[in-house]
Coordinates of C-alpha atoms and ligand atoms in Angstrom, one line a residue:
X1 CA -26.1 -22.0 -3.4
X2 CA -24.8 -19.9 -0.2
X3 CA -25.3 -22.7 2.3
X4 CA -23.2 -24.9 0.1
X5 CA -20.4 -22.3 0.8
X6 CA -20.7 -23.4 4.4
X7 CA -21.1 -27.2 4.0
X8 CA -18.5 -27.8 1.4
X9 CA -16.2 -25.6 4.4
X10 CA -17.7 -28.2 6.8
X11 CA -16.7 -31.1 4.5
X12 CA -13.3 -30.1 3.8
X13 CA -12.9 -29.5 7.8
X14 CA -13.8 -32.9 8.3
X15 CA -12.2 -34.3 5.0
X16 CA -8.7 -33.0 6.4
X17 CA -9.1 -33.9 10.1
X18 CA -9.7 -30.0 11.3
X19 CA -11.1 -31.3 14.4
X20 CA -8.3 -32.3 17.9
X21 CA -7.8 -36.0 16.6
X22 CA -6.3 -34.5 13.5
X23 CA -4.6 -31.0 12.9
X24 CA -6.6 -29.6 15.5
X25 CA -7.5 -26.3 13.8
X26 CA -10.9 -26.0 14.8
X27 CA -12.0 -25.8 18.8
X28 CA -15.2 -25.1 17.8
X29 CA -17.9 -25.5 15.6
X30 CA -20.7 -22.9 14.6
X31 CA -23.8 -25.0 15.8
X32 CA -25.7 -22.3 13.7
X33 CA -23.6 -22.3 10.4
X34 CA -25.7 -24.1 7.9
X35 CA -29.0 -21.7 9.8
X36 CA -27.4 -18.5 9.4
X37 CA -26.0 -19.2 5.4
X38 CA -29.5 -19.6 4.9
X39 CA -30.9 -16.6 6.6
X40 CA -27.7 -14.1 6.0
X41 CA -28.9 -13.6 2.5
X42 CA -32.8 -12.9 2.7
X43 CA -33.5 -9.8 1.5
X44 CA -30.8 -8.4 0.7
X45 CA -28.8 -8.0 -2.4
X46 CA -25.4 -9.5 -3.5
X47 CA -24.2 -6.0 -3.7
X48 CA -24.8 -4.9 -0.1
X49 CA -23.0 -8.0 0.9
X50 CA -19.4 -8.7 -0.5
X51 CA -18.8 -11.5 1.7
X52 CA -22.6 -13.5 0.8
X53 CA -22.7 -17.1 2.8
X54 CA -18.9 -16.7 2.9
X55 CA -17.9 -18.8 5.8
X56 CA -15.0 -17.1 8.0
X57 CA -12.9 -19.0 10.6
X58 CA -12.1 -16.7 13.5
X59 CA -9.7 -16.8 15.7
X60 CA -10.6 -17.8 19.6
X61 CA -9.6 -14.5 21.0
X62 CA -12.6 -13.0 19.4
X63 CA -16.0 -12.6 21.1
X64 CA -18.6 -14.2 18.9
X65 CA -22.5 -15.3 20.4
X66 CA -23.1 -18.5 19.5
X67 CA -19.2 -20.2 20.3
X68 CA -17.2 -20.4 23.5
X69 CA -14.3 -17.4 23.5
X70 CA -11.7 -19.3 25.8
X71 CA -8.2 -17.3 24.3
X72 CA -7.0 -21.1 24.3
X73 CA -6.8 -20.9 28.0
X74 CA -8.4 -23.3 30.5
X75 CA -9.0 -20.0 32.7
X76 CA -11.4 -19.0 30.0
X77 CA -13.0 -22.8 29.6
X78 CA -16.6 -22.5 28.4
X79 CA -17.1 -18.9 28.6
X80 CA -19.5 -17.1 26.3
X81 CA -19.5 -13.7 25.4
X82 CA -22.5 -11.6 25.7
X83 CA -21.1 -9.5 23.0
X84 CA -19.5 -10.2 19.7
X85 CA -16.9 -8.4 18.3
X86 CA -17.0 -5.3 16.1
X87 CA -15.3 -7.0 13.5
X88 CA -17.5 -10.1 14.0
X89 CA -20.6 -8.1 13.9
X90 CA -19.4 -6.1 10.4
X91 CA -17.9 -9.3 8.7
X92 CA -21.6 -10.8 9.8
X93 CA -23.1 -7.6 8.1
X94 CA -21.4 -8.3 4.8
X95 CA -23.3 -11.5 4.9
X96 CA -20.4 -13.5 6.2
X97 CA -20.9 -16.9 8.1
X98 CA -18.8 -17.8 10.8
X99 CA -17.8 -21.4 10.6
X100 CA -16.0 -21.4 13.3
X101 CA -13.3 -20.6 16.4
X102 CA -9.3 -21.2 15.9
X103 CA -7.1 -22.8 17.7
X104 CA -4.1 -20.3 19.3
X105 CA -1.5 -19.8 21.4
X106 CA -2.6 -19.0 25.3
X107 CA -3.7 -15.4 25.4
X108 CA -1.8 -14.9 22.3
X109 CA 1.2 -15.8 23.9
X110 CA 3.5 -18.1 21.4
X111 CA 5.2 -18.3 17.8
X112 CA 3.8 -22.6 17.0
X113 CA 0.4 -22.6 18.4
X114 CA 2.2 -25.3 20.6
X115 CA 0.9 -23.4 24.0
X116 CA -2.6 -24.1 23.5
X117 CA -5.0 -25.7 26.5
X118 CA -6.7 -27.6 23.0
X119 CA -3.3 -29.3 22.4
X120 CA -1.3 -27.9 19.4
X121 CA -2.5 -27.5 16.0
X122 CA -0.6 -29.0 13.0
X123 CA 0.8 -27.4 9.7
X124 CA -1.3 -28.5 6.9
X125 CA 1.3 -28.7 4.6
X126 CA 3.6 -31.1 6.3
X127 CA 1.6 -32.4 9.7
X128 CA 5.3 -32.6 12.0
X129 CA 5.7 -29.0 11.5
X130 CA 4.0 -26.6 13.6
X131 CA 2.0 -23.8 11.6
X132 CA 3.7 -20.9 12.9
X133 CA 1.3 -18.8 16.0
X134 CA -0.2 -17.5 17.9
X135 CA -3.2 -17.3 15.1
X136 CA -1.8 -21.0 14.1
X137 CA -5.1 -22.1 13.1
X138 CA -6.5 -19.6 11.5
X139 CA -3.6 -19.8 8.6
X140 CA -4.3 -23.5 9.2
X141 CA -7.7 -23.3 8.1
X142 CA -6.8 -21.4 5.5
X143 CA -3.7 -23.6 4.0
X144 CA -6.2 -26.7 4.0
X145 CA -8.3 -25.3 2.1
X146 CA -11.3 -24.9 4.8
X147 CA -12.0 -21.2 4.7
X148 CA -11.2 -18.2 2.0
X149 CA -10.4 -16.2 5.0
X150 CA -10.0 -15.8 8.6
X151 CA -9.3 -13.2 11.1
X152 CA -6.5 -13.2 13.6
X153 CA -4.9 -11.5 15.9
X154 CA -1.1 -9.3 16.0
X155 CA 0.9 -8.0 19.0
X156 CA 3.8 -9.4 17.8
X157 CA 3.6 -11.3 14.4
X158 CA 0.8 -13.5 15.4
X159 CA -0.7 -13.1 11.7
X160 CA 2.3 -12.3 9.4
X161 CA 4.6 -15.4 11.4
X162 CA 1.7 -17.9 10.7
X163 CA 0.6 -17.4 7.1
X164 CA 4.1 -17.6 6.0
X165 CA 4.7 -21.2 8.0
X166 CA 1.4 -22.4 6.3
X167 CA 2.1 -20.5 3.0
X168 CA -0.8 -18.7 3.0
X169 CA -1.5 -14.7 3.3
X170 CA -1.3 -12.1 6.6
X171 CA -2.3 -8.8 7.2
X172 CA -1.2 -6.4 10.1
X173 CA -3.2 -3.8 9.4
X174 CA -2.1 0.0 11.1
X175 CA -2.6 0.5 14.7
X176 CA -5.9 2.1 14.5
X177 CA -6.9 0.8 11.3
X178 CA -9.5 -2.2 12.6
X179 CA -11.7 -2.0 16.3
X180 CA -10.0 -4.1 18.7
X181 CA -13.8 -3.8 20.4
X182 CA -14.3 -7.7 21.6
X183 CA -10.6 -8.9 20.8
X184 CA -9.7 -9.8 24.2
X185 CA -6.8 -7.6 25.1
X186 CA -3.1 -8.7 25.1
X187 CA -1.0 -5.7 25.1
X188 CA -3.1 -3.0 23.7
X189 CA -0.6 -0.5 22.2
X190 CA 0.4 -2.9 19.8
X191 CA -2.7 -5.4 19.4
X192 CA -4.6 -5.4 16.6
X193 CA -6.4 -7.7 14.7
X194 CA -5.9 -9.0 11.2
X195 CA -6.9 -11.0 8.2
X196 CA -5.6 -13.8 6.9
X197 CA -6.4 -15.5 2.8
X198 CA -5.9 -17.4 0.4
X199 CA -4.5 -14.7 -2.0
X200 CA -4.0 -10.6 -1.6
X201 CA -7.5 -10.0 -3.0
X202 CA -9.3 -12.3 -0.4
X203 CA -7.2 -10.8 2.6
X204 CA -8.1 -7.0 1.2
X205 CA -12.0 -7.9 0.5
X206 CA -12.0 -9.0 4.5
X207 CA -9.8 -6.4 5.9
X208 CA -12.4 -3.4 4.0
X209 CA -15.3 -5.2 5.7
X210 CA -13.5 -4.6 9.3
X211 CA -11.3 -1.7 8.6
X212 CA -13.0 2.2 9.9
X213 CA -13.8 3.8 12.7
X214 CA -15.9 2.4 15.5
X215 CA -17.3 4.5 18.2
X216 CA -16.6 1.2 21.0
X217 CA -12.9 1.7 20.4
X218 CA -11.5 5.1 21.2
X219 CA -8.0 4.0 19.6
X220 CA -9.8 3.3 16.2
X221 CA -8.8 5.9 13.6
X222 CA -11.6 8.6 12.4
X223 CA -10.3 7.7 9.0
X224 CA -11.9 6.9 5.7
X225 CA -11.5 3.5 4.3
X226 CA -10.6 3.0 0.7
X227 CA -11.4 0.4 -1.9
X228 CA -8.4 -2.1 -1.3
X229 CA -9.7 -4.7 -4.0
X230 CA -10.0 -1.6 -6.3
X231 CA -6.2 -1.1 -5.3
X232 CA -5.3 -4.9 -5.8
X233 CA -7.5 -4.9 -9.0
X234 CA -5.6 -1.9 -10.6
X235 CA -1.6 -3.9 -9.7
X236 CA -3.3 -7.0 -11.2
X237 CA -3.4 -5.4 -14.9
X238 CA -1.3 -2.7 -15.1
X239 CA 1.7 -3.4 -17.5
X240 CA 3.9 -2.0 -15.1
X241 CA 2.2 -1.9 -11.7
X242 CA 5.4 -0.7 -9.3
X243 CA 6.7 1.6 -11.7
X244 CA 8.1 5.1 -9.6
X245 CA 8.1 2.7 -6.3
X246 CA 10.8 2.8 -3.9
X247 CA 10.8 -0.1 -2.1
X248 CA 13.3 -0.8 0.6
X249 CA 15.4 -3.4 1.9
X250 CA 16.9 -2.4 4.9
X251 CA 20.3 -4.1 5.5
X252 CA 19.7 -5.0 9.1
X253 CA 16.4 -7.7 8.0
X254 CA 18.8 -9.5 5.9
X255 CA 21.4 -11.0 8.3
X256 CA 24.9 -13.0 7.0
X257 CA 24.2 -16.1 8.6
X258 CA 20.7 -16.4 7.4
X259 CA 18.3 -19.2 6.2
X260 CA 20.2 -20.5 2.5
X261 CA 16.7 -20.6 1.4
X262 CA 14.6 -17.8 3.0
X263 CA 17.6 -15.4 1.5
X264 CA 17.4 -17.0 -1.8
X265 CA 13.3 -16.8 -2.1
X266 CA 13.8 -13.1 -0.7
X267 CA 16.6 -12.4 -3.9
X268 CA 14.1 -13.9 -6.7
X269 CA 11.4 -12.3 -4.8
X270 CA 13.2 -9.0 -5.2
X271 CA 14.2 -9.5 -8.7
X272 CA 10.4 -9.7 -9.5
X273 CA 9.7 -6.1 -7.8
X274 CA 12.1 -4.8 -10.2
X275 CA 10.3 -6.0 -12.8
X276 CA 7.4 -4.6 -11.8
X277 CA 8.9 -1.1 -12.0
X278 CA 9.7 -0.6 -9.0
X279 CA 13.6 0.7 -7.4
X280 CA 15.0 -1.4 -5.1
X281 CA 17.2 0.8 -2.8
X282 CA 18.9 -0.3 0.2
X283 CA 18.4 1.0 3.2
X284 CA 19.6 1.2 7.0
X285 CA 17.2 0.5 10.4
X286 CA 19.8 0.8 12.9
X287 CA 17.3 -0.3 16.0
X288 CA 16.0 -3.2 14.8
X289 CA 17.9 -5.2 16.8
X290 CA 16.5 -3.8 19.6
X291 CA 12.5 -4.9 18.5
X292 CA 13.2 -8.4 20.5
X293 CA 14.2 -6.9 23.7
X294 CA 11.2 -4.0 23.7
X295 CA 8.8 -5.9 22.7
X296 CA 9.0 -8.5 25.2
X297 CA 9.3 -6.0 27.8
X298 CA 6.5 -3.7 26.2
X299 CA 4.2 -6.9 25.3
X300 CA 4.6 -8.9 28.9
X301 CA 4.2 -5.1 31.1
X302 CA 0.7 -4.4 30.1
X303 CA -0.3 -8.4 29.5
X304 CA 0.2 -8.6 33.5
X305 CA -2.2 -5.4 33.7
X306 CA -4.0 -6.8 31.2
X307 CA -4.6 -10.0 32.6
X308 CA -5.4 -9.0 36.0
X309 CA -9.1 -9.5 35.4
X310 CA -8.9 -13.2 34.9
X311 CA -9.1 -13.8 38.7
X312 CA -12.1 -16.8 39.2
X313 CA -15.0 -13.9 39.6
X314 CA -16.0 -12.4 36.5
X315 CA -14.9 -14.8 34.1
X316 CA -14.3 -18.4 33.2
X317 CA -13.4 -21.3 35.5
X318 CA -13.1 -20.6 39.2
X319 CA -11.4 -23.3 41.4
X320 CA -12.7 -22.6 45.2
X321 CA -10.9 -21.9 48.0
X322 CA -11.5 -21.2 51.7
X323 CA -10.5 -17.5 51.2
X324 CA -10.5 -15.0 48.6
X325 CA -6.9 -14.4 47.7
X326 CA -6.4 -18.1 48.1
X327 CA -9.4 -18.3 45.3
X328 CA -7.4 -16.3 43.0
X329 CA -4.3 -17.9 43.1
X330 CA -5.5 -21.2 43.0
X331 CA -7.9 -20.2 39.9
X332 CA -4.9 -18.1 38.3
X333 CA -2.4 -21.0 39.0
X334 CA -4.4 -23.4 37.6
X335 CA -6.0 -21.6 34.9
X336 CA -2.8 -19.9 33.3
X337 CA -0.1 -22.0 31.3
X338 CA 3.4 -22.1 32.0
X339 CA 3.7 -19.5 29.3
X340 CA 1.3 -16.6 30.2
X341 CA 2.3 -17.2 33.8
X342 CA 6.2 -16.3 32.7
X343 CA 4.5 -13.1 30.8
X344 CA 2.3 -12.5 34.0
X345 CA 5.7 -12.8 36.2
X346 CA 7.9 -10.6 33.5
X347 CA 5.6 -8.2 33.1
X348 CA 5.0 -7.7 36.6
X349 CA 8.9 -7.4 37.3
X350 CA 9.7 -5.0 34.7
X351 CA 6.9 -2.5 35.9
X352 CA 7.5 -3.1 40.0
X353 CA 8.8 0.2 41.6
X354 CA 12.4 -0.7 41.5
X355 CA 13.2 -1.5 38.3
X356 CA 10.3 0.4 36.1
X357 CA 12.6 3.3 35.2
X358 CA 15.3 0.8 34.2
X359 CA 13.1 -1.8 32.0
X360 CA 9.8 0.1 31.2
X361 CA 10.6 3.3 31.0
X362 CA 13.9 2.9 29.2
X363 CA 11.7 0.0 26.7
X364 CA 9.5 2.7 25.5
X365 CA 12.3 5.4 24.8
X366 CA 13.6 2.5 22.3
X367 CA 10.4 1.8 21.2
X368 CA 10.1 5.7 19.9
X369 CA 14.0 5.3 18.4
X370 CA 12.4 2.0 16.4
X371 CA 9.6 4.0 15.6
X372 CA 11.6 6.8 14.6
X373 CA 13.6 4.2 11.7
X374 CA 10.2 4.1 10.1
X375 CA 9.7 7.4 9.5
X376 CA 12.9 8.1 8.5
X377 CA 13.1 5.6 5.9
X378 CA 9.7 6.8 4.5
X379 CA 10.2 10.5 4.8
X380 CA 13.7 9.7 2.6
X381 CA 11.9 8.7 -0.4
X382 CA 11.3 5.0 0.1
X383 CA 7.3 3.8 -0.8
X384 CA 7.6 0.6 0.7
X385 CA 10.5 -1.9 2.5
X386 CA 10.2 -6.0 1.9
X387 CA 11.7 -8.4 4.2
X388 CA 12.0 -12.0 5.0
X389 CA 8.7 -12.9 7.6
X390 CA 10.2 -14.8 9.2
X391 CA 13.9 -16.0 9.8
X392 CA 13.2 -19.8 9.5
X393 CA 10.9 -22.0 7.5
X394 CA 8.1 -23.7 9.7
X395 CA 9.6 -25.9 12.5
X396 CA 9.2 -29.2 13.7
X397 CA 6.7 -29.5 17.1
X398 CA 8.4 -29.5 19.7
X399 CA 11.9 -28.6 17.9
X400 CA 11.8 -25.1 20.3
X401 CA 12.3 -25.6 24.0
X402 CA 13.8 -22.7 24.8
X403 CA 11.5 -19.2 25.5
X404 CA 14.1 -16.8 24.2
X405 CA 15.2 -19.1 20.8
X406 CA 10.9 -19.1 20.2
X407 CA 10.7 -15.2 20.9
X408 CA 13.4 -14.6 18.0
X409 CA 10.6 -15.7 15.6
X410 CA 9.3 -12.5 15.7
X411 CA 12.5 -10.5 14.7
X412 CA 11.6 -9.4 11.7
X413 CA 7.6 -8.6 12.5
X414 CA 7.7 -7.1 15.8
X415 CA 8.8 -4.3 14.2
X416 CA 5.9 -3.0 12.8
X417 CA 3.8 -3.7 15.6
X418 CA 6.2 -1.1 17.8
X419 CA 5.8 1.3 15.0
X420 CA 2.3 1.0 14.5
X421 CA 3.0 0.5 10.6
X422 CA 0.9 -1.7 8.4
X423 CA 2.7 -5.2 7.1
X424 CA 1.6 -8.0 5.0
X425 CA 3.5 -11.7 4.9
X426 CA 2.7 -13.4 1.4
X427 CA 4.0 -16.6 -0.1
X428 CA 7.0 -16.4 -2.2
X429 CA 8.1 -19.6 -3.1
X430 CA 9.3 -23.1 -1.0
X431 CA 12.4 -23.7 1.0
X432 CA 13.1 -27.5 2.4
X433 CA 9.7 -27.8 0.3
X434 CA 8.3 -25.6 3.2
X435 CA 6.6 -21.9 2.3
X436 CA 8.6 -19.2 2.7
X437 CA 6.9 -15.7 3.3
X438 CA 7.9 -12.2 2.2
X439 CA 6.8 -9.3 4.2
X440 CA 5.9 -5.6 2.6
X441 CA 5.9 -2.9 5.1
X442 CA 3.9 0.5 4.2
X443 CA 3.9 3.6 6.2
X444 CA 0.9 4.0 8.5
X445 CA -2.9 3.8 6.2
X446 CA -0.6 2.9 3.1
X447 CA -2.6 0.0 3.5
X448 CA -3.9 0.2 -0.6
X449 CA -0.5 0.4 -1.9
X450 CA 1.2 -2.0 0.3
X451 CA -1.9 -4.9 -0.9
X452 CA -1.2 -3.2 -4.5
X453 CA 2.5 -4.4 -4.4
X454 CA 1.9 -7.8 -3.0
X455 CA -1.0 -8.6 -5.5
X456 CA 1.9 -7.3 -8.3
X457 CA 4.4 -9.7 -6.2
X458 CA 1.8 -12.3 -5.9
X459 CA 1.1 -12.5 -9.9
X460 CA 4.4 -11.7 -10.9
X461 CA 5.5 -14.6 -8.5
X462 CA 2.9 -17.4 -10.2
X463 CA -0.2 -19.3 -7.5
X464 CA 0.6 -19.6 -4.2
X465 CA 3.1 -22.4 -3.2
X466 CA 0.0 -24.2 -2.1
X467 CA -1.7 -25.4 -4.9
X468 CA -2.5 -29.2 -3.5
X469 CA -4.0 -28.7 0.0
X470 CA -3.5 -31.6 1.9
X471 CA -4.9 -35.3 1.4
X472 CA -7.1 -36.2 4.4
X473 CA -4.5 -39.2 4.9
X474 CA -1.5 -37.1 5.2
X475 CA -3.5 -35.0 8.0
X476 CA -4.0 -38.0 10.0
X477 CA -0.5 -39.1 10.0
Ligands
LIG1 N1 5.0 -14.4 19.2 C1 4.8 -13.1 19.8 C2 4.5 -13.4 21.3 O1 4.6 -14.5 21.7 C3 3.7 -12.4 19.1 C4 2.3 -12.8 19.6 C5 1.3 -12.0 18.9 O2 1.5 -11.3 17.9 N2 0.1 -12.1 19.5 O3 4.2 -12.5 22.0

């Protein structure tokens, strides 16, 4: 009965061409999967273990034992972990499997999953798109149908951006909320990993097996964790499940000239909230338009710091040289893409002696007046604010040459991440018969009523735009 979890994953991995001949979701198998279904269950009751022979895609920035942990990066080519992530070890607790590693952007780095050393992965719903990034294919592998769940990763949007290309659902949990202990660091103010399912339920069932406090991270929150499904279970049957919620929807997330489509989902979307019970009110965020320029001063300063340690000696690939420094920048030339080496270079810039007071210094007294938005908004009454995800439906590969135009993806998500807020991106509808994603934000820990209000939205809304994953045929093509 469990293993069969695993090998009917296996089965639909191969059925829809998850491996680098096809959408090139999967960069690596769990040699062990089929063992550990088996043994993840003996002697222990279905009770202790929520997630029994449940098999869990994760993404490749996450140390695990028995897989490579490359970060999508030929710098990090073959290198094993001799530790597995906190949230690896507690999913494995709950009598999780992990099926496998997902395909990313470098480092993190990207909004397509395009800027992957594995090649890019495809969208399962439509194959020429790209699925959104950097966790590209961990909302792949849930879209086709492969996994229930899978964890990713968010600086930026890297979870929300994603599940909303490939229709699925995408948690940000708060700053604080999950262990980043084994998620290899990016920029760690505003890392923090998160869950991606099928539905609300399946994304709040992972993220209570990861959430709490864990003594290997000193930025994880002393903080008990509450019964999310209970939360999601209670917004499922009420009659009225939002009624006395003030939700939100600040003015400055809904631009003129946006997407026909992604404004109309976002209307019927709204509509439905009201009919939950809840207010709509609308509300100002004056510095949003400044979350594009922080962040990508913010995210790039400490990925330069952060990324010093890939340097040939203690991890990964190494590509020789006469002399030491010669070592390095061979290995580091090689080993970086053209991506993470603009982030290397940017962030290095923007923190160099000259200029640190004017780019740095002046980023993070933004950061606090973006920051400050939040709590204004949910000190004046307001529960909860919804948003478009993303400004665009899912792209075509290669469509986005241009660094800046690709950065603007995270417009509406980066937000949160600056703030430290919580955020979810669930499917509300198609556009161009693409999935378009609506994004709940909650104040920091509302985590139960922000997964409250999108399992309301979620039901109110009708199954997820996804209903017919992929033919293996259309994956190939
Ligand atoms: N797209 C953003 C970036 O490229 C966000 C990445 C992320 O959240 N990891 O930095």
């Amino acid at each position: 009965m469990t293993a069969s979890k695993v090998r009917a994953a296996l089965d639909r991995a191969a059925a829809v061409g998850a491996g680098r001949e096809g959408l090139n979701i999967l960069v690596a198998v769990n040699p062990r999967a089929e063992d550990d279904a088996a043994l993840s269950v003996v002697g222990r009751s279905e009770q202790e273990l929520p997630l029994s022979g449940e098999p869990v895609a994760v993404k490749d920035n996450i140390a695990t034992l028995d897989m490579p942990t490359t970060c999508g990066s030929r710098i990090l080519a073959g290198y094993v972990s001799p530790f597995e992530a906190t949230v690896v070890r507690r999913l494995r607790d709950a009598g999780a499997v992990i099926l496998g590693k997902t395909n990313m952007d470098e480092f993190a780095m990207g909004s397509s999953t395009e800027h992957s050393a594995y090649g890019p992965t495809r969208n399962p719903v439509d194959p020429s798109r790209v699925p959104g990034g950097s966790s590209g294919g961990s909302a792949a592998a849930v879209a086709a149908g492969i996994v229930r769940m899978a964890l990713g990763s968010e600086t930026g949007g890297s979870v929300r951006q994603p599940a909303s290309f490939c229709g699925v659902v995408g948690v940000k949990p708060t700053y604080g909320r999950v262990s980043r202990y084994g998620l290899v660091a990016f920029a760690s103010s505003l890392d923090q990993v998160g869950v991606l399912g099928r539905t609300v339920d399946d994304a709040a069932l992972a993220l209570g097996v990861i959430a709490g406090r864990d003594p290997l991270d000193a930025t994880s929150a002393e903080r008990a964790v509450p019964d999310y499904r209970a939360d999601v279970r209670r917004a499922a049957t009420a009659a009225a499940p939002l009624a006395g919620v003030v939700v939100g929807r600040p003015r400055e997330y809904f631009p003129v000239a946006m997407h026909g489509g992604v404004r109309d989902r976002c209307a019927v979307a709204l509509d439905a909230l009201v009919r939950l019970g809840a207010t709509v009110r609308d509300v100002s965020m004056p510095h949003t338009d400044y979350a594009i320029p922080v962040y990508y001063i913010v995210a790039p300063a400490e990925a330069s710091s952060n990324l010093a340690r890939f340097d040939g000696v203690r991890y990964g690939a190494r590509v020789s040289a006469d002399a030491l420094a010669a070592m390095y920048d061979a290995t580091r030339s090689q080993g970086f893409g053209p991506e993470v080496t603009r982030r290397i270079l940017l962030g290095t810039y923007v923190l160099s002696a000259g200029y640190y007071d004017a780019y740095y210094k002046r980023a993070q007294e933004v950061r606090a007046l973006i920051t400050q938005d939040f709590r204004r908004v949910f000190a004046d009454g307001v529960h909860l604010l919804f948003t478009p995800t993303t400004p665009t439906p899912a792209f075509p590969l290669g469509a986005i040459s241009d660094p800046y135009e690709m950065y603007l993806n995270d417009i509406f998500t980066a937000t949160a991440n600056l703030a430290g807020v919580p955020a979810i991106s669930i499917p509300i509808g198609l556009a161009d018969g693409l999935p378009v994603g609506g994004q709940i934000i909650a104040p920091h820990f509302g985590e139960g009523p922000m997964l409250a209000a999108a399992a309301a939205l979620e039901r109110a809304l009708g199954a997820s735009p996804l209903t017919t994953p992929p033919s293996p045929a259309a994956a190939r093509s």
